[in-house]
Amino acid sequence: MNYLKLIRYKNLLLLAFMQLIFRYGFLKLQNIPLALNDFQYVLLVLSTVLIAAAGYVINDIFDQETDYYNRPNTLIIGKSISEKAAYNLYFILNITGVAIGFYLSNLILKPSFTGAFIIISATLYMYATSLKQMLLVGNIIVALLLSFSVLLIGLFDLLPATYDGNRAEMGIMFSMLIDYAIFAFLINLIREIVKDMEDVEGDYNQGMNTLAIAIGKVKTSRVVMGLAIIATLILLWYINTYLMENALYAAVIYGFLFVVAPMIFFTIKISNAKTKEEFHLLSKVLKWIIFFGILSVLVITLNIHYNDKG
């Protein structure tokens, strides 16, 4: 169980769920060719999950002192698992993940795509060792990596199956993936800043330079609230432009109840949040928003199919 906690298995399940929903709740329900068969796609998900797990392990290895202050009750490395064992696990996860990526890249005749897995792995290492100490850089990198896991689906499943005859249709599919990647980036960026606000004391003691440390929690709350308002306005524009105008009313109701409403709740609460517990709750709210946001692609797809049959 300690190893599962170390690799943040709940976050990894969310990552795998996201990639599986986009494949089987969206792309598979379209009348388009896909480059990977089911087993090969599972390998793509596995590769992403393994590299992400390695990132969590290396981050915890270098975060031992900070975690000792911020989360003494949940400290794993140095307490339940030795640092040597953690390093061994990190190398096994990373090598296996990149090796699977190498196999898939050659399978779709795009060997250069192996570089994507290597870059992600290297970036996660640099994040753990140095980049997260730089103002906002670490937050942006983590948010971008989640977004890129969405775009990987298009690179491996759509791009190799694209030809002149279906280029326009595949472009529409890819544009939807880009929309969700932007959504994932923005919400996860907000969440990373909120997590820094939650851990501000421990980060300060370790010489970190987060936004909450640089300008204080009060001003950071205003920045986060501004980002949340922007995200909410974008969501409302998207719902009106792409869902309402296409009479996807079930998707509209879903979007308002499970994505927009929680965003409004978050925006209101962040304005006066002060305690570690409040920031932790708001971080969880954002995780649920990401979950329901991902699930919305299935709701939209089913709503379209229902309308077409009607």
Short mmCIF file of C-alpha atoms in Angstrom, two decimals:
data_model
loop_
_atom_site.label_atom_id
_atom_site.label_comp_id
_atom_site.label_asym_id
_atom_site.label_seq_id
_atom_site.Cartn_x
_atom_site.Cartn_y
_atom_site.Cartn_z
CA MET A 1 0.00 0.00 0.00
CA ASN A 2 2.91 2.34 0.72
CA TYR A 3 4.16 1.92 -2.85
CA LEU A 4 0.69 2.74 -4.20
CA LYS A 5 0.61 5.90 -2.09
CA LEU A 6 4.12 6.80 -3.27
CA ILE A 7 3.13 6.74 -6.94
CA ARG A 8 -0.13 8.62 -6.19
CA TYR A 9 -2.29 5.80 -7.55
CA LYS A 10 -5.48 7.89 -7.39
CA ASN A 11 -3.96 10.54 -9.66
CA LEU A 12 -2.70 7.82 -11.99
CA LEU A 13 -6.17 6.27 -12.16
CA LEU A 14 -7.56 9.69 -13.10
CA LEU A 15 -4.91 10.02 -15.82
CA ALA A 16 -5.69 6.54 -17.21
CA PHE A 17 -9.44 7.22 -16.97
CA MET A 18 -8.98 10.43 -18.97
CA GLN A 19 -7.12 8.70 -21.80
CA LEU A 20 -9.58 5.78 -21.86
CA ILE A 21 -12.62 8.09 -21.93
CA PHE A 22 -11.23 10.02 -24.88
CA ARG A 23 -10.65 6.77 -26.76
CA TYR A 24 -13.77 4.76 -25.89
CA GLY A 25 -16.17 7.56 -25.00
CA PHE A 26 -15.29 9.78 -27.93
CA LEU A 27 -13.00 8.58 -30.74
CA LYS A 28 -14.35 5.01 -30.89
CA LEU A 29 -17.89 6.36 -31.26
CA GLN A 30 -16.96 8.38 -34.34
CA ASN A 31 -16.91 6.94 -37.84
CA ILE A 32 -13.15 7.43 -38.24
CA PRO A 33 -10.13 5.11 -38.56
CA LEU A 34 -7.77 4.83 -35.57
CA ALA A 35 -4.09 3.88 -35.78
CA LEU A 36 -3.87 1.73 -32.64
CA ASN A 37 -5.81 -1.40 -31.77
CA ASP A 38 -7.18 -1.85 -28.25
CA PHE A 39 -4.10 -3.60 -26.86
CA GLN A 40 -1.75 -1.02 -28.37
CA TYR A 41 -3.82 1.82 -26.93
CA VAL A 42 -3.69 0.22 -23.48
CA LEU A 43 0.09 0.19 -23.89
CA LEU A 44 -0.01 3.93 -24.64
CA VAL A 45 -2.01 4.52 -21.45
CA LEU A 46 0.38 2.27 -19.50
CA SER A 47 3.41 4.14 -20.81
CA THR A 48 1.93 7.50 -19.78
CA VAL A 49 0.98 6.19 -16.34
CA LEU A 50 4.41 4.63 -15.71
CA ILE A 51 6.29 7.82 -16.61
CA ALA A 52 3.91 9.90 -14.48
CA ALA A 53 4.40 7.46 -11.58
CA ALA A 54 8.17 7.82 -11.94
CA GLY A 55 7.70 11.59 -11.77
CA TYR A 56 5.85 11.29 -8.46
CA VAL A 57 8.58 9.05 -7.05
CA ILE A 58 11.49 11.33 -7.98
CA ASN A 59 9.55 14.33 -6.71
CA ASP A 60 9.06 12.67 -3.33
CA ILE A 61 12.74 11.72 -3.18
CA PHE A 62 13.79 15.36 -3.50
CA ASP A 63 10.88 16.62 -1.38
CA GLN A 64 11.67 14.65 1.76
CA GLU A 65 12.51 17.68 3.91
CA THR A 66 9.55 19.71 2.66
CA ASP A 67 7.13 16.80 3.14
CA TYR A 68 8.51 16.23 6.63
CA TYR A 69 7.20 19.70 7.49
CA ASN A 70 4.06 19.85 5.32
CA ARG A 71 2.82 16.26 5.60
CA PRO A 72 4.64 14.46 8.45
CA ASN A 73 1.82 11.93 8.86
CA THR A 74 1.93 10.83 5.22
CA LEU A 75 5.71 10.80 4.77
CA ILE A 76 6.74 7.61 2.94
CA ILE A 77 10.36 7.82 1.71
CA GLY A 78 12.77 7.47 4.59
CA LYS A 79 10.00 6.17 6.79
CA SER A 80 8.19 3.27 5.10
CA ILE A 81 10.32 2.98 1.95
CA SER A 82 14.06 3.54 1.79
CA GLU A 83 15.54 6.14 -0.54
CA LYS A 84 17.47 3.40 -2.38
CA ALA A 85 14.30 1.40 -3.01
CA ALA A 86 12.56 4.56 -4.22
CA TYR A 87 15.39 5.26 -6.70
CA ASN A 88 15.23 1.68 -7.98
CA LEU A 89 11.47 2.01 -8.48
CA TYR A 90 11.99 5.33 -10.27
CA PHE A 91 14.41 3.80 -12.78
CA ILE A 92 12.21 0.74 -13.39
CA LEU A 93 9.10 2.84 -14.00
CA ASN A 94 10.90 5.32 -16.25
CA ILE A 95 12.76 2.77 -18.37
CA THR A 96 9.64 0.64 -18.86
CA GLY A 97 7.49 3.64 -19.76
CA VAL A 98 9.97 5.02 -22.31
CA ALA A 99 10.59 1.54 -23.76
CA ILE A 100 6.85 1.10 -24.39
CA GLY A 101 6.79 4.54 -25.99
CA PHE A 102 9.71 3.54 -28.22
CA TYR A 103 7.83 0.39 -29.31
CA LEU A 104 4.63 2.30 -30.11
CA SER A 105 6.48 5.05 -31.99
CA ASN A 106 8.09 2.49 -34.26
CA LEU A 107 4.80 0.63 -34.61
CA ILE A 108 3.12 3.70 -36.15
CA LEU A 109 6.27 4.39 -38.23
CA LYS A 110 7.03 7.58 -36.29
CA PRO A 111 10.25 6.68 -34.41
CA SER A 112 10.92 10.34 -33.65
CA PHE A 113 7.82 10.34 -31.41
CA THR A 114 9.93 8.44 -28.85
CA GLY A 115 11.37 11.85 -28.09
CA ALA A 116 8.04 12.89 -26.55
CA PHE A 117 8.35 10.23 -23.83
CA ILE A 118 12.00 11.08 -23.21
CA ILE A 119 11.23 14.80 -22.98
CA ILE A 120 8.36 14.19 -20.54
CA SER A 121 10.56 11.96 -18.38
CA ALA A 122 13.45 14.44 -18.40
CA THR A 123 11.13 17.37 -17.67
CA LEU A 124 9.64 15.60 -14.66
CA TYR A 125 13.16 14.99 -13.34
CA MET A 126 14.17 18.63 -13.87
CA TYR A 127 10.93 19.72 -12.22
CA ALA A 128 11.70 17.65 -9.12
CA THR A 129 15.32 18.81 -8.89
CA SER A 130 15.17 22.50 -9.80
CA LEU A 131 12.30 23.87 -11.89
CA LYS A 132 9.65 23.73 -9.16
CA GLN A 133 11.73 26.17 -7.13
CA MET A 134 11.31 28.82 -9.84
CA LEU A 135 8.38 31.24 -9.67
CA LEU A 136 5.38 29.76 -11.58
CA VAL A 137 7.66 27.70 -13.86
CA GLY A 138 7.00 24.47 -11.97
CA ASN A 139 3.24 25.11 -11.89
CA ILE A 140 3.13 25.72 -15.64
CA ILE A 141 5.21 22.62 -16.41
CA VAL A 142 2.97 20.29 -14.38
CA ALA A 143 -0.13 21.77 -16.02
CA LEU A 144 1.40 21.42 -19.50
CA LEU A 145 2.34 17.79 -18.92
CA LEU A 146 -1.26 16.88 -18.09
CA SER A 147 -2.39 18.68 -21.25
CA PHE A 148 0.21 16.87 -23.32
CA SER A 149 -1.15 13.51 -22.16
CA VAL A 150 -4.37 14.49 -23.98
CA LEU A 151 -2.50 15.53 -27.12
CA LEU A 152 -0.58 12.21 -27.12
CA ILE A 153 -3.88 10.53 -28.02
CA GLY A 154 -4.07 12.58 -31.20
CA LEU A 155 -0.42 12.04 -32.07
CA PHE A 156 -0.60 8.25 -31.76
CA ASP A 157 -4.21 7.42 -32.64
CA LEU A 158 -5.30 10.12 -35.11
CA LEU A 159 -2.26 11.48 -36.92
CA PRO A 160 -0.99 8.13 -38.32
CA ALA A 161 -4.51 7.34 -39.62
CA THR A 162 -4.91 10.72 -41.35
CA TYR A 163 -4.79 10.99 -45.13
CA ASP A 164 -6.00 13.52 -47.70
CA GLY A 165 -9.51 12.09 -47.84
CA ASN A 166 -10.24 12.44 -44.11
CA ARG A 167 -7.95 15.33 -43.16
CA ALA A 168 -10.80 17.77 -42.44
CA GLU A 169 -12.71 15.27 -40.27
CA MET A 170 -9.60 14.26 -38.34
CA GLY A 171 -8.81 17.94 -37.87
CA ILE A 172 -12.14 18.41 -36.09
CA MET A 173 -11.36 15.48 -33.78
CA PHE A 174 -7.90 16.87 -33.06
CA SER A 175 -9.32 20.34 -32.38
CA MET A 176 -11.62 18.86 -29.72
CA LEU A 177 -8.62 17.22 -28.06
CA ILE A 178 -6.86 20.59 -28.12
CA ASP A 179 -9.90 22.23 -26.47
CA TYR A 180 -9.81 19.69 -23.65
CA ALA A 181 -6.03 20.02 -23.36
CA ILE A 182 -6.45 23.78 -22.84
CA PHE A 183 -9.15 23.11 -20.24
CA ALA A 184 -6.92 20.61 -18.42
CA PHE A 185 -3.99 23.04 -18.50
CA LEU A 186 -5.93 25.98 -17.07
CA ILE A 187 -7.68 24.08 -14.27
CA ASN A 188 -4.54 22.17 -13.33
CA LEU A 189 -2.49 25.39 -13.31
CA ILE A 190 -4.97 26.91 -10.86
CA ARG A 191 -4.83 23.73 -8.75
CA GLU A 192 -1.02 23.74 -8.62
CA ILE A 193 -1.03 27.34 -7.34
CA VAL A 194 -3.66 26.44 -4.72
CA LYS A 195 -1.53 23.49 -3.58
CA ASP A 196 1.40 25.89 -3.16
CA MET A 197 -0.82 28.08 -0.98
CA GLU A 198 -1.64 25.01 1.10
CA ASP A 199 2.06 24.19 1.55
CA VAL A 200 3.39 27.73 1.85
CA GLU A 201 5.02 27.32 5.28
CA GLY A 202 6.99 24.21 4.40
CA ASP A 203 7.97 25.59 0.99
CA TYR A 204 9.23 28.81 2.61
CA ASN A 205 11.40 26.87 5.05
CA GLN A 206 12.95 24.95 2.13
CA GLY A 207 13.78 28.10 0.16
CA MET A 208 11.14 27.60 -2.54
CA ASN A 209 9.95 30.57 -4.59
CA THR A 210 6.26 29.95 -5.19
CA LEU A 211 3.76 32.66 -6.02
CA ALA A 212 2.28 32.43 -2.51
CA ILE A 213 5.73 33.11 -1.04
CA ALA A 214 6.65 35.85 -3.53
CA ILE A 215 3.52 37.99 -3.18
CA GLY A 216 1.72 36.47 -0.18
CA LYS A 217 -1.38 34.33 0.12
CA VAL A 218 -3.84 37.24 -0.04
CA LYS A 219 -2.57 38.54 -3.40
CA THR A 220 -2.16 34.99 -4.71
CA SER A 221 -5.81 34.34 -3.86
CA ARG A 222 -6.73 37.32 -6.04
CA VAL A 223 -4.62 35.99 -8.90
CA VAL A 224 -6.23 32.55 -8.56
CA MET A 225 -9.68 34.12 -8.40
CA GLY A 226 -8.91 36.05 -11.60
CA LEU A 227 -7.78 32.86 -13.35
CA ALA A 228 -10.89 31.05 -12.10
CA ILE A 229 -13.14 33.82 -13.47
CA ILE A 230 -11.36 33.62 -16.84
CA ALA A 231 -11.76 29.81 -16.85
CA THR A 232 -15.47 30.11 -15.99
CA LEU A 233 -16.08 32.68 -18.74
CA ILE A 234 -14.31 30.44 -21.27
CA LEU A 235 -16.48 27.50 -20.17
CA LEU A 236 -19.65 29.60 -20.54
CA TRP A 237 -18.56 30.76 -24.00
CA TYR A 238 -17.78 27.16 -25.02
CA ILE A 239 -21.15 25.89 -23.75
CA ASN A 240 -23.02 28.65 -25.57
CA THR A 241 -21.04 28.42 -28.83
CA TYR A 242 -20.68 24.67 -29.25
CA LEU A 243 -23.43 23.10 -27.14
CA MET A 244 -26.40 25.50 -27.02
CA GLU A 245 -26.16 26.43 -30.71
CA ASN A 246 -26.16 22.72 -31.63
CA ALA A 247 -29.10 21.94 -29.34
CA LEU A 248 -27.03 19.66 -27.10
CA TYR A 249 -29.21 20.46 -24.10
CA ALA A 250 -28.29 17.41 -22.00
CA ALA A 251 -24.62 18.37 -22.34
CA VAL A 252 -25.47 21.99 -21.46
CA ILE A 253 -27.24 20.92 -18.24
CA TYR A 254 -24.37 18.58 -17.38
CA GLY A 255 -21.81 21.33 -18.02
CA PHE A 256 -23.61 23.82 -15.79
CA LEU A 257 -24.21 21.37 -12.92
CA PHE A 258 -20.89 19.53 -12.82
CA VAL A 259 -18.34 21.98 -14.23
CA VAL A 260 -19.53 25.60 -14.17
CA ALA A 261 -21.29 25.43 -10.76
CA PRO A 262 -18.23 23.93 -8.99
CA MET A 263 -16.06 26.60 -10.67
CA ILE A 264 -18.33 29.34 -9.32
CA PHE A 265 -18.21 27.71 -5.87
CA PHE A 266 -14.41 27.62 -6.08
CA THR A 267 -14.20 31.25 -7.21
CA ILE A 268 -16.32 32.43 -4.28
CA LYS A 269 -14.52 30.33 -1.68
CA ILE A 270 -10.97 31.18 -2.80
CA SER A 271 -11.62 34.87 -2.14
CA ASN A 272 -11.68 34.34 1.63
CA ALA A 273 -9.82 31.04 2.09
CA LYS A 274 -7.04 31.30 4.67
CA THR A 275 -6.34 27.95 6.32
CA LYS A 276 -4.47 24.89 5.09
CA GLU A 277 -7.67 22.86 5.35
CA GLU A 278 -9.61 25.33 3.17
CA PHE A 279 -6.94 25.28 0.45
CA HIS A 280 -6.88 21.47 0.61
CA LEU A 281 -10.66 21.36 0.09
CA LEU A 282 -10.45 23.76 -2.87
CA SER A 283 -7.69 21.64 -4.41
CA LYS A 284 -10.03 18.63 -4.21
CA VAL A 285 -12.85 20.64 -5.80
CA LEU A 286 -10.57 21.40 -8.76
CA LYS A 287 -9.67 17.73 -9.10
CA TRP A 288 -13.38 16.87 -9.29
CA ILE A 289 -13.86 19.62 -11.89
CA ILE A 290 -11.13 18.00 -14.00
CA PHE A 291 -12.81 14.60 -13.58
CA PHE A 292 -16.27 15.82 -14.60
CA GLY A 293 -14.76 17.96 -17.35
CA ILE A 294 -13.14 14.86 -18.84
CA LEU A 295 -16.38 12.90 -18.52
CA SER A 296 -18.21 15.64 -20.42
CA VAL A 297 -16.70 14.42 -23.71
CA LEU A 298 -18.75 11.22 -23.32
CA VAL A 299 -21.90 13.19 -22.43
CA ILE A 300 -21.45 15.42 -25.49
CA THR A 301 -20.84 12.42 -27.79
CA LEU A 302 -23.93 10.56 -26.53
CA ASN A 303 -26.02 13.73 -26.79
CA ILE A 304 -24.96 14.15 -30.44
CA HIS A 305 -25.82 10.52 -31.22
CA TYR A 306 -29.20 10.85 -29.50
CA ASN A 307 -30.00 14.00 -31.50
CA ASP A 308 -28.99 12.30 -34.76
CA LYS A 309 -31.29 9.35 -34.05
CA GLY A 310 -34.10 11.71 -33.10
#
